[in-house]
Amino acid sequence: KAVLARAHEASPEVHAAIGRLEGAGATTLVDAVHAVLLLTDARRGRPLVVVFSDGVDRGSWLRPDEALSTARSSDAVVHYVEIEGARTFLEPLASATGGQGWSARHPDALRRAFVGALEEFKSRYRLRYEPSGVPRAGWHQLEVRVVGGKGKVRARPGYLVPGGRGGR
C-alpha cells in the first residue's frame, strides 16, 4: 500500500502517514515500485520513495530490470527499510537512485529506520551541471567526489537521456 506525503508537510503529517501503513497479503513489490516511480513529480521538488518490505516479490508482472530502468530515468531517490534481509531487488534499486537501505528486524528499529531515511534525505545537497562534448541520448556514467574536504558522497551512478539505450 502506498502512502504519499509531501516534503513540505510538517513532521506530524509525515509521521501520521507512516502510522497508516499496513502490510497484508502478497506483495507485488516490483510493480508497486514501478507505479510509485511513475507517480513522482520532480517539478514539486526532489522525490523521495521509501519502500518498506521483506524484499520478496510475490507475483509482479514486471521484471526487476524494468523497474530499475524506470528508477534510473526518474529524479526520485529510493530508500528502503528491509525486515528480513532479502535485498535482491531493493539494494540495486537504491543504488541506482543514490539511495540506501536500513534494516529493521525488530519493531523498535522500524521507527528509527524511517526517521533515518527521512533525515538522510533532508541533509542532502542537490548538484546540477551541464555536460558538454558528450552524446545527448543514452546512459552517462557519473563519478562524484569531495576534493580537499570532508564529507560523504552518495550519488546516482549516472543518468539516462531518453532516446538512447535504456540500460547500463
PDB file of N, CA and C in Angstrom, residues 72 92-99 129 139-144 154-160 168:
ATOM      1  N   ARG A  72      16.164   4.618 -12.926  1.00  0.00           N
ATOM      2  CA  ARG A  72      17.314   5.347 -13.474  1.00  0.00           C
ATOM      3  C   ARG A  72      16.894   6.578 -14.251  1.00  0.00           C
ATOM      4  N   PRO A  92      19.962  -2.962  -5.388  1.00  0.00           N
ATOM      5  CA  PRO A  92      20.317  -2.286  -6.642  1.00  0.00           C
ATOM      6  C   PRO A  92      19.391  -1.121  -6.986  1.00  0.00           C
ATOM      7  N   LEU A  93      18.136  -1.198  -6.548  1.00  0.00           N
ATOM      8  CA  LEU A  93      17.201  -0.096  -6.772  1.00  0.00           C
ATOM      9  C   LEU A  93      17.677   1.161  -6.053  1.00  0.00           C
ATOM     10  N   ALA A  94      18.021   1.029  -4.784  1.00  0.00           N
ATOM     11  CA  ALA A  94      18.520   2.176  -4.023  1.00  0.00           C
ATOM     12  C   ALA A  94      19.821   2.690  -4.614  1.00  0.00           C
ATOM     13  N   SER A  95      20.711   1.792  -4.953  1.00  0.00           N
ATOM     14  CA  SER A  95      21.998   2.189  -5.533  1.00  0.00           C
ATOM     15  C   SER A  95      21.813   2.968  -6.834  1.00  0.00           C
ATOM     16  N   ALA A  96      20.870   2.539  -7.664  1.00  0.00           N
ATOM     17  CA  ALA A  96      20.630   3.199  -8.954  1.00  0.00           C
ATOM     18  C   ALA A  96      20.118   4.624  -8.795  1.00  0.00           C
ATOM     19  N   THR A  97      19.544   4.947  -7.639  1.00  0.00           N
ATOM     20  CA  THR A  97      18.953   6.271  -7.431  1.00  0.00           C
ATOM     21  C   THR A  97      19.724   7.117  -6.420  1.00  0.00           C
ATOM     22  N   GLY A  98      20.844   6.613  -5.934  1.00  0.00           N
ATOM     23  CA  GLY A  98      21.595   7.350  -4.924  1.00  0.00           C
ATOM     24  C   GLY A  98      21.012   7.188  -3.532  1.00  0.00           C
ATOM     25  N   GLY A  99      20.168   6.199  -3.346  1.00  0.00           N
ATOM     26  CA  GLY A  99      19.545   5.952  -2.049  1.00  0.00           C
ATOM     27  C   GLY A  99      20.330   4.934  -1.244  1.00  0.00           C
ATOM     28  N   TYR A 129      24.681  20.126 -13.108  1.00  0.00           N
ATOM     29  CA  TYR A 129      25.727  20.536 -14.038  1.00  0.00           C
ATOM     30  C   TYR A 129      25.228  20.316 -15.457  1.00  0.00           C
ATOM     31  N   TRP A 139      22.934   6.366 -21.786  1.00  0.00           N
ATOM     32  CA  TRP A 139      23.371   6.300 -20.395  1.00  0.00           C
ATOM     33  C   TRP A 139      24.708   7.016 -20.239  1.00  0.00           C
ATOM     34  N   HIS A 140      24.815   7.853 -19.198  1.00  0.00           N
ATOM     35  CA  HIS A 140      26.050   8.578 -18.919  1.00  0.00           C
ATOM     36  C   HIS A 140      26.479   8.293 -17.486  1.00  0.00           C
ATOM     37  N   GLN A 141      27.627   7.671 -17.350  1.00  0.00           N
ATOM     38  CA  GLN A 141      28.138   7.337 -16.020  1.00  0.00           C
ATOM     39  C   GLN A 141      28.683   8.588 -15.345  1.00  0.00           C
ATOM     40  N   LEU A 142      28.479   8.675 -14.022  1.00  0.00           N
ATOM     41  CA  LEU A 142      28.956   9.802 -13.235  1.00  0.00           C
ATOM     42  C   LEU A 142      29.876   9.323 -12.123  1.00  0.00           C
ATOM     43  N   GLU A 143      30.807  10.179 -11.760  1.00  0.00           N
ATOM     44  CA  GLU A 143      31.595   9.961 -10.556  1.00  0.00           C
ATOM     45  C   GLU A 143      31.617  11.283  -9.795  1.00  0.00           C
ATOM     46  N   VAL A 144      31.101  11.262  -8.582  1.00  0.00           N
ATOM     47  CA  VAL A 144      31.045  12.463  -7.754  1.00  0.00           C
ATOM     48  C   VAL A 144      31.929  12.215  -6.543  1.00  0.00           C
ATOM     49  N   ARG A 154      26.967  10.344  -1.634  1.00  0.00           N
ATOM     50  CA  ARG A 154      26.040   9.299  -2.059  1.00  0.00           C
ATOM     51  C   ARG A 154      25.370   9.871  -3.301  1.00  0.00           C
ATOM     52  N   ALA A 155      25.593   9.239  -4.423  1.00  0.00           N
ATOM     53  CA  ALA A 155      25.091   9.784  -5.682  1.00  0.00           C
ATOM     54  C   ALA A 155      24.645   8.663  -6.603  1.00  0.00           C
ATOM     55  N   ARG A 156      23.854   9.034  -7.557  1.00  0.00           N
ATOM     56  CA  ARG A 156      23.482   8.092  -8.608  1.00  0.00           C
ATOM     57  C   ARG A 156      24.737   7.721  -9.387  1.00  0.00           C
ATOM     58  N   PRO A 157      24.787   6.505  -9.931  1.00  0.00           N
ATOM     59  CA  PRO A 157      25.956   6.125 -10.727  1.00  0.00           C
ATOM     60  C   PRO A 157      25.961   6.766 -12.109  1.00  0.00           C
ATOM     61  N   GLY A 158      24.874   7.395 -12.491  1.00  0.00           N
ATOM     62  CA  GLY A 158      24.809   8.026 -13.798  1.00  0.00           C
ATOM     63  C   GLY A 158      23.401   8.525 -14.068  1.00  0.00           C
ATOM     64  N   TYR A 159      23.167   8.893 -15.314  1.00  0.00           N
ATOM     65  CA  TYR A 159      21.847   9.383 -15.693  1.00  0.00           C
ATOM     66  C   TYR A 159      21.544   8.931 -17.109  1.00  0.00           C
ATOM     67  N   LEU A 160      20.269   8.845 -17.407  1.00  0.00           N
ATOM     68  CA  LEU A 160      19.809   8.384 -18.705  1.00  0.00           C
ATOM     69  C   LEU A 160      19.137   9.532 -19.436  1.00  0.00           C
ATOM     70  N   ARG A 168      22.375   0.003 -18.562  1.00  0.00           N
ATOM     71  CA  ARG A 168      23.739   0.444 -18.285  1.00  0.00           C
ATOM     72  C   ARG A 168      24.694  -0.515 -18.912  1.00  0.00           C
TER      73      ARG A 168
END
